[in-house]
XYZ file of C-alpha atoms in Angstrom:
172
model
C 183.628 -25.465 -73.208
C 182.544 -24.083 -69.955
C 185.931 -24.278 -68.258
C 186.075 -20.476 -67.356
C 182.361 -20.435 -65.856
C 180.902 -22.231 -62.948
C 178.930 -25.412 -63.765
C 175.107 -24.667 -63.241
C 174.416 -28.369 -63.020
C 176.406 -28.727 -59.756
C 174.461 -25.825 -58.162
C 171.073 -27.193 -59.429
C 171.913 -30.776 -58.351
C 173.022 -29.397 -54.774
C 170.015 -27.127 -54.459
C 167.414 -29.709 -55.402
C 168.997 -32.277 -53.113
C 169.043 -29.882 -50.154
C 165.376 -28.905 -50.818
C 164.345 -32.419 -51.049
C 166.122 -33.279 -47.725
C 164.393 -30.158 -46.090
C 161.026 -31.272 -47.104
C 161.797 -34.868 -45.941
C 162.755 -33.383 -42.456
C 159.639 -31.204 -42.481
C 157.285 -33.993 -43.271
C 158.742 -36.218 -40.686
C 158.720 -33.484 -37.962
C 155.024 -32.748 -38.808
C 154.163 -36.293 -38.087
C 155.335 -35.706 -34.424
C 154.111 -32.102 -34.144
C 150.738 -33.305 -35.517
C 150.208 -35.504 -32.268
C 150.143 -32.270 -30.218
C 146.449 -31.378 -29.684
C 146.905 -27.582 -30.333
C 148.961 -28.213 -33.326
C 146.964 -30.921 -35.262
C 146.221 -28.430 -37.908
C 149.731 -29.168 -39.515
C 148.434 -32.605 -40.481
C 146.455 -30.929 -43.236
C 149.717 -29.987 -44.945
C 151.631 -33.176 -44.613
C 150.721 -34.713 -47.841
C 151.550 -31.468 -49.729
C 155.000 -31.257 -47.992
C 155.643 -35.011 -48.639
C 154.846 -34.564 -52.305
C 157.171 -31.486 -52.387
C 159.944 -33.903 -51.092
C 159.168 -36.365 -53.818
C 159.027 -33.812 -56.585
C 162.425 -32.171 -55.461
C 164.009 -35.790 -55.240
C 162.688 -36.409 -58.769
C 164.131 -33.105 -59.979
C 167.388 -33.942 -58.308
C 167.486 -37.262 -60.272
C 166.332 -35.625 -63.517
C 169.230 -33.188 -63.189
C 171.477 -35.980 -62.731
C 170.260 -37.814 -65.711
C 170.231 -34.809 -68.064
C 172.964 -32.298 -66.883
C 175.510 -34.783 -65.534
C 174.935 -38.186 -67.440
C 173.485 -36.693 -70.706
C 171.066 -39.551 -70.797
C 174.024 -41.737 -71.607
C 173.637 -45.218 -70.437
C 177.368 -45.805 -70.564
C 178.000 -42.899 -68.460
C 175.312 -43.910 -65.987
C 176.743 -47.460 -65.808
C 180.207 -46.109 -65.029
C 178.716 -43.747 -62.413
C 176.985 -46.769 -60.620
C 180.369 -48.446 -60.248
C 182.176 -45.244 -59.197
C 179.441 -43.661 -57.130
C 177.414 -46.356 -55.362
C 175.608 -43.777 -53.278
C 173.438 -43.511 -56.344
C 171.847 -46.725 -55.306
C 170.618 -45.566 -51.945
C 169.486 -42.235 -53.479
C 167.430 -44.275 -56.048
C 166.037 -46.454 -53.317
C 164.817 -43.373 -51.567
C 163.329 -41.989 -54.693
C 161.528 -45.222 -55.518
C 160.057 -45.455 -52.000
C 158.853 -41.874 -52.166
C 157.446 -42.304 -55.699
C 155.367 -45.342 -54.277
C 154.291 -43.096 -51.370
C 153.379 -40.282 -53.682
C 151.164 -42.499 -55.844
C 149.417 -43.876 -52.884
C 148.932 -40.669 -51.071
C 145.626 -39.856 -52.783
C 142.291 -40.273 -50.957
C 141.080 -43.021 -53.438
C 144.393 -44.971 -52.823
C 143.998 -44.430 -49.227
C 140.426 -46.121 -49.342
C 141.622 -48.760 -51.739
C 144.501 -49.843 -49.413
C 142.590 -49.520 -46.309
C 144.498 -50.817 -43.283
C 147.559 -51.433 -45.550
C 148.026 -47.734 -46.260
C 149.622 -46.687 -42.950
C 152.065 -49.554 -42.869
C 153.087 -48.866 -46.343
C 153.699 -45.089 -45.624
C 155.992 -46.130 -42.781
C 158.439 -46.821 -45.456
C 159.145 -43.041 -45.413
C 161.400 -43.967 -42.466
C 163.587 -46.202 -44.643
C 163.683 -43.609 -47.202
C 164.921 -41.167 -44.651
C 167.679 -43.598 -43.650
C 168.564 -44.071 -47.323
C 168.720 -40.172 -47.710
C 171.138 -39.926 -44.780
C 173.327 -42.787 -46.243
C 173.208 -40.909 -49.604
C 174.416 -37.847 -48.032
C 177.200 -39.316 -45.944
C 178.350 -41.689 -48.694
C 179.002 -38.862 -51.214
C 180.789 -36.614 -48.726
C 184.193 -35.638 -50.049
C 185.530 -32.799 -47.938
C 182.435 -30.595 -46.562
C 180.458 -32.729 -44.034
C 178.318 -29.823 -42.893
C 175.277 -30.602 -44.953
C 175.355 -34.241 -43.859
C 175.858 -33.266 -40.266
C 172.859 -30.768 -40.306
C 170.436 -33.386 -41.801
C 171.751 -36.033 -39.395
C 171.221 -33.876 -36.479
C 167.623 -33.089 -37.741
C 166.588 -36.576 -38.900
C 168.216 -38.938 -36.274
C 165.983 -37.734 -33.413
C 162.882 -38.051 -35.671
C 163.924 -41.649 -36.616
C 164.753 -42.680 -32.984
C 161.442 -41.341 -31.781
C 159.626 -43.860 -34.068
C 161.452 -46.831 -32.702
C 159.021 -47.583 -29.866
C 156.128 -47.616 -32.425
C 157.819 -50.350 -34.600
C 156.067 -53.745 -34.452
C 159.167 -55.559 -33.808
C 159.962 -53.296 -30.871
C 156.465 -53.628 -29.524
C 156.719 -57.540 -29.728
C 160.101 -57.811 -28.186
C 159.483 -55.407 -25.406
C 155.965 -56.331 -24.648
C 157.183 -59.240 -22.526
C 159.196 -57.071 -20.365
């Protein structure tokens, strides 16, 4: 069955992953853009874009579970052995799920000063997404290259704000 027709699952999997990555790049770029005085209005949309990144990531995961694994635990177990890039993809999804749950105003108030450090884990999720993209490449590296070109400068720009960096270079 289906050997004469294209597999819609592959297309849906690819598109949901691309859109999740696009929204991750967008939300990380908005963080930098929002620091410019005349462009601060973009900060209003950061939560929405971040939630869109999470929901497309979740959709990507659900498409895998239903259309590829058929909700078969034996299939998933064999995929985890054959395709270890799934681990970093799930790591990114778990991080984004935690950030999505804690992105509401009541959670921001409840977490107080701990909210911002928690939401810095988005940078770890971005690194996991890049690892997920590169690790699964078989022949066409273009998608991984595009997202690396977009995400790497955004990640590098945050290095000076890391507490470890500040502590280490404070003495110099």
